[in-house]
Amino acid sequence: MTTYKSNTINIGIVGVGTVGGGAVTILARNAELIANRLTKIRLARIADKDLERASKLVSELGLQDVIISDDWHDLITDPTISIIIEVVGGINLPMQIISTALKNGKSVVTANKDLISSHGDELLALAEENGVDLLFEAAVAGGIPIIQVVKESLAADKINSIMGIVNGTTNYILTAMSENNLPFAEALKQAQDLGYAEADPTSDVEGLDAARKIAILASVAFNSRVKDKQVPVEGITKISQWDIQYAKEFGYAIKMLGIAKCDGRQIEVRVHPALIPLTHPLATVRDSYNAVYIESDDVDKAMFTGRGAGALPTGSAILGDVINAARNICLQTRGRINCTCFASYPIKSLDDTISQYYIRINAKDAAGVFAAIAKALGNEDVSIASAMQKRWISEHNAEIVVITHAVRHADFMRAVEQIGKLECVDAVENIIRVEE
Ligand code: HSE
C-alpha cells in the first residue's frame, strides 16, 4: 500500500517556449492521470523572460495559482519547489540555472543536449554531491525513450554499437531528395517552410546537433564520457540527386547517421551521411522521424523509433523524467541513477575507423581510365566491391561510381588523393561511407 499518494510535488519550469509550453500543456491535460499513476504534481512557478507569453499559456490552460516571474532565481529559492525543469536552451545561462538548482537540493529535468553533451559530467557530479536527480531523456531524440532504456532496461546487456537517425531536419531533407527527386536546396527550403529547419540550418545540416545526441548516447551506452567536440562531423550539403539515385541502384538509401561503437578498448564515434542497405530497418525511417538502432550481446538488434522533436513529444519525455524524479522524492531514493560513466575509454582516431566507401568520379571516357582508378585504389589495398559507369557528363567525360570493401579511413583517403591527381580524372565528386 503506497502512502505517498497524498503528497503534492511542486515543480517549477524555466522557459515556456515551444518545448516548455508542450510540457506544461501535457501536465495540465493529464494532471489526473499523473496523480493516479504516482501523486499530484503541481506547477507552482514559471520563469520566462517573456511574461506575456507565460501569462497567456497559464490562462489558456486554466492553470491556477501559478506564480510567474522573469527571474529564475525565484524558482530556486522557493523552498516548496523540489523539481526544476530547464528548457531555456544555450549553454551559459542553463549551466548557471541547473548548477544553482542542484546545489539548492532541487532535482532537475532538462532537454538541453548542448549542455549535457559538453558539461554533463560536471553537472551529474554536482547532482550526486547534492543527493538529487539530473534527468535528460528529452535531450536525445525528443519523444523516443532511449536514455532510460539504455541506462535501466539494458543495464544487464553489453551494447556494442548504436546507429541513430537523431536529426529530424536532415532526415526530412534526405527523404524529400529521395522520394520527390528534389535538389538539396529545395528540400532544405521545404524543411524550413514546414518549421523543421531553422532559418540558420547549420547545426542540423552540418551534423552538430546529431553529434551532441550521439555523444550523450555513447556516454550512457558505453559508460565512458564522450563529449560533443570529440565527435567528427560531416554534413549533408554535398549530397546530390546523383548520389541518391546511384545509391538506390546499388540497393542503398542515404541517411544521416550518428554512429558509436565500443570494442571494450576504444570508442568509435562519428556523424556523417551514409549509404545503408534498403533492407536495413533504419532505411525505412522517413520524413522527420528519428530512430536509434542498438546492437548488443543479448538483446541482439533493437530499434526504437518515433518523433525526435516537437512540443508534445519532447514535452512528454520531460514529464516522464519529472514523474521519475517525483517518484524518487516520494520513495526517498533521490540520486538513484546519476552518472553511469565508470570507465574511460579513449576515442579511436578517425583515420583508424574502418568502413566501406562509395566514391563518385568524373573521368575521361577513354581506354585505361577505369584501370588507372582501380590501380590507385589497389596501391592502398582498397578492394572494389561493385562499380558502375552509366552517365555521360559530356561528350568526353563519364561518371564512374565505385563501392569498396571495408578499408581503413586513412588508407582510403590516400587512394582518393591519388585518384584526384590522375590525368584522366577531372574531379572526385563525392565520397560517402557505406554502413551495413
Ligand atoms: N533540430 C533538431 C532536429 C531537433 O531537426 O532533429 C532538436 O534537437
Short mmCIF file of C-alpha atoms and ligand atoms in Angstrom, two decimals:
data_model
loop_
_atom_site.label_atom_id
_atom_site.label_comp_id
_atom_site.label_asym_id
_atom_site.label_seq_id
_atom_site.Cartn_x
_atom_site.Cartn_y
_atom_site.Cartn_z
CA MET A 1 0.00 0.00 0.00
CA THR A 2 1.60 3.24 -1.12
CA THR A 3 1.40 6.12 1.30
CA TYR A 4 2.81 8.84 -0.90
CA LYS A 5 -0.35 9.42 -2.97
CA SER A 6 -1.26 12.20 -0.59
CA ASN A 7 1.99 14.07 -1.31
CA THR A 8 1.91 17.00 -3.68
CA ILE A 9 5.15 17.59 -5.51
CA ASN A 10 5.65 21.20 -6.51
CA ILE A 11 7.65 21.90 -9.61
CA GLY A 12 8.88 24.97 -11.45
CA ILE A 13 9.79 25.49 -15.10
CA VAL A 14 12.32 27.89 -16.57
CA GLY A 15 11.37 28.67 -20.18
CA VAL A 16 7.96 28.20 -21.74
CA GLY A 17 8.84 28.37 -25.42
CA THR A 18 7.87 25.54 -27.74
CA VAL A 19 9.18 22.64 -25.67
CA GLY A 20 8.43 24.14 -22.24
CA GLY A 21 4.94 25.05 -23.45
CA GLY A 22 4.46 21.44 -24.58
CA ALA A 23 5.47 20.09 -21.16
CA VAL A 24 3.13 22.47 -19.34
CA THR A 25 0.28 21.60 -21.72
CA ILE A 26 0.67 17.87 -21.05
CA LEU A 27 0.91 18.43 -17.31
CA ALA A 28 -2.33 20.43 -17.36
CA ARG A 29 -4.13 17.98 -19.61
CA ASN A 30 -3.02 14.79 -17.84
CA ALA A 31 -2.92 16.06 -14.27
CA GLU A 32 -5.42 13.47 -13.03
CA LEU A 33 -3.78 10.60 -14.87
CA ILE A 34 -0.40 11.56 -13.44
CA ALA A 35 -1.88 11.90 -9.93
CA ASN A 36 -3.40 8.42 -10.24
CA ARG A 37 -0.20 6.93 -11.58
CA LEU A 38 2.00 8.47 -8.89
CA THR A 39 0.97 11.54 -6.99
CA LYS A 40 -0.17 15.09 -7.62
CA ILE A 41 2.42 17.12 -9.48
CA ARG A 42 1.68 20.82 -9.31
CA LEU A 43 3.22 23.54 -11.42
CA ALA A 44 3.96 26.17 -8.80
CA ARG A 45 6.11 28.63 -10.70
CA ILE A 46 7.14 29.64 -14.20
CA ALA A 47 10.15 31.80 -15.01
CA ASP A 48 10.31 33.22 -18.51
CA LYS A 49 11.77 36.42 -19.89
CA ASP A 50 8.54 36.85 -21.87
CA LEU A 51 5.97 37.41 -19.11
CA GLU A 52 3.17 37.89 -21.59
CA ARG A 53 3.70 34.51 -23.23
CA ALA A 54 3.85 32.82 -19.82
CA SER A 55 0.59 34.50 -18.66
CA LYS A 56 -1.13 33.58 -21.91
CA LEU A 57 -0.13 29.91 -21.51
CA VAL A 58 -1.33 29.77 -17.92
CA SER A 59 -4.68 31.35 -18.72
CA GLU A 60 -5.23 29.26 -21.86
CA LEU A 61 -4.65 26.08 -19.89
CA GLY A 62 -6.74 27.27 -16.95
CA LEU A 63 -3.86 26.71 -14.53
CA GLN A 64 -4.44 28.23 -11.15
CA ASP A 65 -2.06 29.70 -8.59
CA VAL A 66 0.97 29.53 -10.86
CA ILE A 67 3.38 32.32 -9.95
CA ILE A 68 5.03 33.85 -12.97
CA SER A 69 8.25 35.83 -12.88
CA ASP A 70 11.06 36.79 -15.21
CA ASP A 71 13.77 35.78 -12.75
CA TRP A 72 14.77 32.12 -12.50
CA HIS A 73 16.24 32.71 -9.04
CA ASP A 74 12.65 32.91 -7.74
CA LEU A 75 12.22 29.20 -8.51
CA ILE A 76 15.47 28.14 -6.95
CA THR A 77 14.87 30.00 -3.71
CA ASP A 78 11.30 28.73 -3.32
CA PRO A 79 11.57 26.03 -0.64
CA THR A 80 8.28 24.40 -1.68
CA ILE A 81 9.65 23.50 -5.14
CA SER A 82 11.52 20.22 -5.39
CA ILE A 83 11.91 19.75 -9.15
CA ILE A 84 13.01 22.31 -11.75
CA ILE A 85 12.54 21.87 -15.48
CA GLU A 86 15.13 23.79 -17.51
CA VAL A 87 14.19 24.42 -21.15
CA VAL A 88 15.95 27.68 -21.85
CA GLY A 89 18.48 26.45 -24.46
CA GLY A 90 22.08 27.53 -24.91
CA ILE A 91 24.95 26.87 -22.53
CA ASN A 92 25.89 29.62 -20.08
CA LEU A 93 22.54 30.57 -18.60
CA PRO A 94 21.24 26.99 -18.30
CA MET A 95 24.57 25.96 -16.74
CA GLN A 96 24.05 28.62 -14.10
CA ILE A 97 20.39 27.70 -13.56
CA ILE A 98 20.96 23.94 -13.32
CA SER A 99 24.03 24.10 -11.11
CA THR A 100 22.37 26.55 -8.72
CA ALA A 101 19.24 24.39 -8.60
CA LEU A 102 21.23 21.22 -7.87
CA LYS A 103 23.24 22.98 -5.15
CA ASN A 104 19.94 24.09 -3.63
CA GLY A 105 18.74 20.50 -3.39
CA LYS A 106 16.35 20.56 -6.34
CA SER A 107 16.15 17.71 -8.82
CA VAL A 108 16.48 18.96 -12.39
CA VAL A 109 14.98 17.81 -15.67
CA THR A 110 16.41 19.24 -18.87
CA ALA A 111 16.12 18.85 -22.64
CA ASN A 112 19.40 20.64 -23.18
CA LYS A 113 21.59 18.46 -25.40
CA ASP A 114 24.18 21.20 -25.95
CA LEU A 115 24.80 21.43 -22.24
CA ILE A 116 24.61 17.73 -21.36
CA SER A 117 26.93 16.74 -24.22
CA SER A 118 29.50 19.36 -23.20
CA HIS A 119 29.17 19.67 -19.39
CA GLY A 120 27.15 16.57 -18.44
CA ASP A 121 30.00 15.17 -16.33
CA GLU A 122 30.26 18.26 -14.11
CA LEU A 123 26.51 18.56 -13.69
CA LEU A 124 25.97 14.88 -12.92
CA ALA A 125 28.76 15.05 -10.34
CA LEU A 126 27.03 18.04 -8.78
CA ALA A 127 23.71 16.16 -8.70
CA GLU A 128 25.42 13.24 -6.98
CA GLU A 129 27.14 15.51 -4.44
CA ASN A 130 23.81 17.04 -3.54
CA GLY A 131 21.84 13.80 -3.50
CA VAL A 132 19.38 14.86 -6.21
CA ASP A 133 18.44 13.77 -9.72
CA LEU A 134 19.53 15.26 -13.03
CA LEU A 135 17.49 13.68 -15.84
CA PHE A 136 17.76 14.40 -19.57
CA GLU A 137 15.64 11.94 -21.56
CA ALA A 138 14.33 14.77 -23.78
CA ALA A 139 17.86 15.77 -24.82
CA VAL A 140 18.18 12.83 -27.22
CA ALA A 141 15.69 12.05 -29.98
CA GLY A 142 12.82 14.04 -28.43
CA GLY A 143 9.96 11.71 -27.62
CA ILE A 144 11.83 8.42 -28.07
CA PRO A 145 12.52 6.95 -24.64
CA ILE A 146 16.11 5.88 -25.15
CA ILE A 147 18.19 7.15 -22.21
CA GLN A 148 16.17 5.23 -19.67
CA VAL A 149 16.14 2.17 -21.95
CA VAL A 150 19.93 2.20 -22.16
CA LYS A 151 20.58 3.14 -18.50
CA GLU A 152 17.99 0.83 -16.95
CA SER A 153 16.26 -1.64 -19.27
CA LEU A 154 19.51 -2.74 -20.94
CA ALA A 155 21.58 -2.46 -17.77
CA ALA A 156 22.47 -6.17 -17.87
CA ASP A 157 23.35 -6.25 -21.56
CA LYS A 158 26.60 -5.20 -23.22
CA ILE A 159 25.93 -2.71 -26.00
CA ASN A 160 28.36 -2.93 -28.90
CA SER A 161 27.06 -0.33 -31.30
CA ILE A 162 24.47 2.37 -31.76
CA MET A 163 23.41 3.84 -35.08
CA GLY A 164 20.91 6.63 -34.91
CA ILE A 165 18.91 8.88 -37.17
CA VAL A 166 18.86 11.53 -34.49
CA ASN A 167 18.23 14.65 -36.52
CA GLY A 168 14.75 15.11 -37.94
CA THR A 169 15.63 18.01 -40.23
CA THR A 170 18.27 16.12 -42.19
CA ASN A 171 16.09 13.01 -42.34
CA TYR A 172 13.30 15.12 -43.77
CA ILE A 173 15.65 16.65 -46.36
CA LEU A 174 17.15 13.32 -47.44
CA THR A 175 13.67 11.74 -47.65
CA ALA A 176 12.41 14.60 -49.83
CA MET A 177 15.51 14.32 -52.04
CA SER A 178 15.00 10.58 -52.40
CA GLU A 179 11.22 10.37 -52.77
CA ASN A 180 10.45 13.62 -54.58
CA ASN A 181 13.71 13.96 -56.50
CA LEU A 182 14.32 17.41 -55.03
CA PRO A 183 17.77 19.01 -55.05
CA PHE A 184 19.27 19.66 -51.60
CA ALA A 185 18.48 23.41 -51.62
CA GLU A 186 14.81 22.87 -52.41
CA ALA A 187 14.42 20.10 -49.85
CA LEU A 188 16.02 22.38 -47.24
CA LYS A 189 13.62 25.18 -48.15
CA GLN A 190 10.70 22.80 -47.75
CA ALA A 191 12.02 21.74 -44.32
CA GLN A 192 12.27 25.42 -43.36
CA ASP A 193 8.74 26.18 -44.61
CA LEU A 194 7.42 23.30 -42.50
CA GLY A 195 9.22 24.60 -39.43
CA TYR A 196 11.66 21.65 -39.12
CA ALA A 197 14.76 23.55 -40.10
CA GLU A 198 15.84 26.81 -38.51
CA ALA A 199 16.45 29.95 -40.59
CA ASP A 200 20.13 29.19 -39.98
CA PRO A 201 20.17 25.42 -40.53
CA THR A 202 23.92 24.96 -39.92
CA SER A 203 23.71 22.94 -36.74
CA ASP A 204 21.32 20.43 -38.33
CA VAL A 205 22.72 20.10 -41.85
CA GLU A 206 26.37 20.12 -40.75
CA GLY A 207 25.78 17.39 -38.17
CA LEU A 208 26.45 19.35 -34.95
CA ASP A 209 23.01 18.64 -33.49
CA ALA A 210 23.41 14.91 -34.21
CA ALA A 211 26.93 14.98 -32.71
CA ARG A 212 25.56 16.21 -29.37
CA LYS A 213 22.95 13.45 -29.31
CA ILE A 214 25.31 10.61 -30.28
CA ALA A 215 27.84 11.88 -27.71
CA ILE A 216 25.20 11.56 -24.98
CA LEU A 217 24.08 8.15 -26.26
CA ALA A 218 27.65 6.85 -26.47
CA SER A 219 28.36 8.05 -22.92
CA VAL A 220 25.40 6.19 -21.43
CA ALA A 221 25.75 3.10 -23.63
CA PHE A 222 29.48 2.55 -23.06
CA ASN A 223 29.71 4.03 -19.53
CA SER A 224 32.52 6.30 -20.68
CA ARG A 225 32.24 10.05 -21.25
CA VAL A 226 32.12 11.22 -24.86
CA LYS A 227 31.84 14.96 -25.40
CA ASP A 228 30.26 16.69 -28.39
CA LYS A 229 33.58 18.18 -29.51
CA GLN A 230 35.12 14.69 -29.76
CA VAL A 231 32.68 13.63 -32.48
CA PRO A 232 33.95 14.09 -36.06
CA VAL A 233 31.12 15.51 -38.16
CA GLU A 234 30.36 15.70 -41.83
CA GLY A 235 27.18 17.34 -43.12
CA ILE A 236 24.76 16.53 -45.91
CA THR A 237 25.22 19.64 -48.04
CA LYS A 238 27.34 17.80 -50.63
CA ILE A 239 24.80 15.03 -51.20
CA SER A 240 23.40 15.40 -54.70
CA GLN A 241 20.49 13.87 -56.54
CA TRP A 242 23.09 11.74 -58.39
CA ASP A 243 24.34 10.23 -55.16
CA ILE A 244 20.80 9.40 -54.09
CA GLN A 245 20.00 7.77 -57.45
CA TYR A 246 23.26 5.78 -57.67
CA ALA A 247 22.80 4.61 -54.08
CA LYS A 248 19.33 3.32 -54.99
CA GLU A 249 20.73 1.45 -57.98
CA PHE A 250 23.26 -0.22 -55.72
CA GLY A 251 20.43 -1.11 -53.27
CA TYR A 252 21.06 1.58 -50.65
CA ALA A 253 19.38 4.59 -49.07
CA ILE A 254 21.38 7.63 -47.93
CA LYS A 255 20.74 8.56 -44.29
CA MET A 256 22.41 10.98 -41.90
CA LEU A 257 23.71 8.79 -39.10
CA GLY A 258 25.20 9.18 -35.68
CA ILE A 259 27.36 6.12 -35.09
CA ALA A 260 29.00 4.94 -31.88
CA LYS A 261 30.79 1.64 -31.31
CA CYS A 262 32.81 0.19 -28.48
CA ASP A 263 35.04 -2.87 -28.64
CA GLY A 264 35.86 -2.79 -24.94
CA ARG A 265 39.12 -0.91 -25.57
CA GLN A 266 38.21 2.16 -27.61
CA ILE A 267 35.12 4.11 -28.57
CA GLU A 268 34.50 4.93 -32.19
CA VAL A 269 32.10 7.79 -32.76
CA ARG A 270 31.16 9.86 -35.81
CA VAL A 271 28.34 11.69 -37.60
CA HIS A 272 28.02 11.66 -41.37
CA PRO A 273 25.70 10.75 -44.21
CA ALA A 274 25.99 7.08 -45.14
CA LEU A 275 24.67 4.55 -47.60
CA ILE A 276 22.71 1.86 -45.76
CA PRO A 277 21.08 -1.16 -47.39
CA LEU A 278 17.43 -0.58 -48.33
CA THR A 279 16.67 -3.66 -46.22
CA HIS A 280 18.18 -2.13 -43.05
CA PRO A 281 15.50 -1.09 -40.51
CA LEU A 282 16.96 2.45 -40.43
CA ALA A 283 16.34 2.80 -44.18
CA THR A 284 12.59 2.66 -43.50
CA VAL A 285 12.65 5.68 -41.17
CA ARG A 286 11.20 8.52 -43.23
CA ASP A 287 10.47 12.23 -43.05
CA SER A 288 11.35 13.93 -39.78
CA TYR A 289 11.19 10.72 -37.73
CA ASN A 290 14.15 9.65 -35.62
CA ALA A 291 15.35 6.15 -34.78
CA VAL A 292 18.02 4.56 -32.64
CA TYR A 293 19.29 1.12 -33.63
CA ILE A 294 21.21 -0.78 -30.96
CA GLU A 295 23.23 -3.97 -31.26
CA SER A 296 24.03 -5.70 -28.01
CA ASP A 297 25.27 -9.08 -26.83
CA ASP A 298 21.95 -10.34 -25.50
CA VAL A 299 19.02 -8.43 -26.98
CA ASP A 300 20.90 -8.57 -30.30
CA LYS A 301 19.35 -5.93 -32.58
CA ALA A 302 16.65 -3.50 -31.45
CA MET A 303 15.31 -0.31 -33.00
CA PHE A 304 13.44 2.48 -31.23
CA THR A 305 11.70 4.99 -33.44
CA GLY A 306 9.42 7.99 -33.11
CA ARG A 307 9.28 11.75 -33.19
CA GLY A 308 12.61 13.35 -32.42
CA ALA A 309 11.37 16.88 -31.89
CA GLY A 310 8.24 18.94 -31.35
CA ALA A 311 6.45 20.43 -28.38
CA LEU A 312 4.39 17.43 -27.29
CA PRO A 313 6.82 14.53 -27.97
CA THR A 314 9.65 16.38 -26.22
CA GLY A 315 7.26 17.62 -23.52
CA SER A 316 6.20 14.04 -22.89
CA ALA A 317 9.83 12.95 -22.39
CA ILE A 318 10.34 15.84 -19.97
CA LEU A 319 7.30 14.90 -17.92
CA GLY A 320 8.31 11.24 -17.86
CA ASP A 321 11.53 12.42 -16.20
CA VAL A 322 9.60 14.71 -13.85
CA ILE A 323 7.49 11.73 -12.73
CA ASN A 324 10.65 9.67 -12.21
CA ALA A 325 12.20 12.44 -10.16
CA ALA A 326 8.95 12.80 -8.20
CA ARG A 327 8.83 9.05 -7.56
CA ASN A 328 12.36 9.20 -6.21
CA ILE A 329 11.30 12.00 -3.88
CA CYS A 330 8.24 10.04 -2.70
CA LEU A 331 10.34 6.93 -2.07
CA GLN A 332 13.27 8.91 -0.68
CA THR A 333 15.58 7.47 -3.32
CA ARG A 334 16.77 10.67 -4.95
CA GLY A 335 20.05 10.32 -6.81
CA ARG A 336 19.16 6.67 -7.58
CA ILE A 337 20.84 6.77 -11.00
CA ASN A 338 23.18 9.57 -11.79
CA CYS A 339 26.38 9.42 -13.76
CA THR A 340 26.88 5.92 -15.19
CA CYS A 341 30.34 6.62 -16.65
CA PHE A 342 32.61 4.38 -14.61
CA ALA A 343 35.03 3.70 -17.50
CA SER A 344 37.31 5.95 -19.50
CA TYR A 345 37.93 4.61 -22.98
CA PRO A 346 39.98 6.60 -25.48
CA ILE A 347 38.29 7.75 -28.68
CA LYS A 348 39.52 5.92 -31.78
CA SER A 349 41.17 8.22 -34.31
CA LEU A 350 39.04 8.78 -37.41
CA ASP A 351 41.98 7.55 -39.53
CA ASP A 352 41.72 4.12 -37.94
CA THR A 353 37.97 3.68 -38.45
CA ILE A 354 37.00 1.01 -40.95
CA SER A 355 34.12 1.38 -43.43
CA GLN A 356 33.14 0.58 -46.94
CA TYR A 357 33.08 3.66 -49.18
CA TYR A 358 31.12 4.97 -52.15
CA ILE A 359 33.12 7.18 -54.49
CA ARG A 360 31.78 9.11 -57.50
CA ILE A 361 34.34 10.22 -60.04
CA ASN A 362 34.13 12.49 -63.08
CA ALA A 363 36.67 10.96 -65.50
CA LYS A 364 37.62 10.97 -69.17
CA ASP A 365 35.74 8.33 -71.13
CA ALA A 366 38.79 6.67 -72.65
CA ALA A 367 40.69 3.41 -72.68
CA GLY A 368 42.58 2.61 -69.47
CA VAL A 369 40.74 5.10 -67.22
CA PHE A 370 38.98 2.50 -65.15
CA ALA A 371 42.24 0.57 -64.84
CA ALA A 372 44.04 3.70 -63.59
CA ILE A 373 41.41 4.29 -60.92
CA ALA A 374 41.47 0.61 -59.90
CA LYS A 375 45.28 0.79 -59.66
CA ALA A 376 45.17 3.86 -57.37
CA LEU A 377 42.75 2.00 -55.11
CA GLY A 378 44.82 -1.18 -55.27
CA ASN A 379 48.01 0.73 -54.34
CA GLU A 380 46.46 1.41 -50.94
CA ASP A 381 44.98 -2.06 -50.57
CA VAL A 382 41.46 -0.84 -51.28
CA SER A 383 39.43 -3.60 -52.86
CA ILE A 384 36.46 -2.86 -55.15
CA ALA A 385 33.11 -4.44 -54.19
CA SER A 386 30.98 -3.01 -57.07
CA ALA A 387 31.41 -0.48 -59.83
CA MET A 388 29.18 1.29 -62.32
CA GLN A 389 29.61 3.61 -65.30
CA LYS A 390 26.30 4.85 -66.64
CA ARG A 391 26.16 8.55 -67.11
CA TRP A 392 27.98 10.59 -69.70
CA ILE A 393 28.65 14.02 -68.24
CA SER A 394 29.77 15.45 -71.56
CA GLU A 395 30.94 14.17 -74.89
CA HIS A 396 34.30 13.19 -73.39
CA ASN A 397 33.56 12.57 -69.73
CA ALA A 398 31.73 9.83 -67.90
CA GLU A 399 30.86 9.22 -64.29
CA ILE A 400 32.41 6.21 -62.58
CA VAL A 401 30.93 5.07 -59.28
CA VAL A 402 32.69 2.54 -57.09
CA ILE A 403 31.77 0.88 -53.82
CA THR A 404 34.76 -0.51 -51.97
CA HIS A 405 35.14 -3.32 -49.50
CA ALA A 406 35.84 -2.31 -45.90
CA VAL A 407 39.01 -0.27 -45.61
CA ARG A 408 40.85 1.85 -43.05
CA HIS A 409 39.83 5.52 -43.45
CA ALA A 410 43.38 6.87 -43.80
CA ASP A 411 44.26 4.26 -46.47
CA PHE A 412 41.12 5.08 -48.42
CA MET A 413 41.82 8.81 -48.26
CA ARG A 414 45.34 8.24 -49.63
CA ALA A 415 43.80 6.35 -52.54
CA VAL A 416 41.31 9.21 -53.09
CA GLU A 417 44.21 11.64 -53.21
CA GLN A 418 45.94 9.56 -55.88
CA ILE A 419 42.70 9.32 -57.88
CA GLY A 420 42.27 13.08 -57.68
CA LYS A 421 45.75 13.55 -59.19
CA LEU A 422 45.22 11.21 -62.16
CA GLU A 423 45.45 12.90 -65.53
CA CYS A 424 42.27 11.15 -66.66
CA VAL A 425 40.23 12.30 -63.64
CA ASP A 426 38.56 15.72 -63.65
CA ALA A 427 37.09 15.53 -60.16
CA VAL A 428 36.26 13.24 -57.29
CA GLU A 429 32.66 14.43 -56.95
CA ASN A 430 31.78 12.80 -53.66
CA ILE A 431 32.80 10.14 -51.19
CA ILE A 432 30.29 8.69 -48.73
CA ARG A 433 30.66 5.91 -46.17
CA VAL A 434 28.66 2.71 -46.54
CA GLU A 435 27.36 1.10 -43.35
CA GLU A 436 25.82 -2.35 -43.16
N1 HSE B 1 16.80 20.33 -34.78
C1 HSE B 1 16.57 19.03 -34.28
C2 HSE B 1 16.15 18.09 -35.41
C3 HSE B 1 15.53 18.96 -33.21
O1 HSE B 1 15.98 18.51 -36.55
O2 HSE B 1 16.02 16.92 -35.13
C4 HSE B 1 16.03 19.44 -31.89
O3 HSE B 1 17.09 18.66 -31.46
#
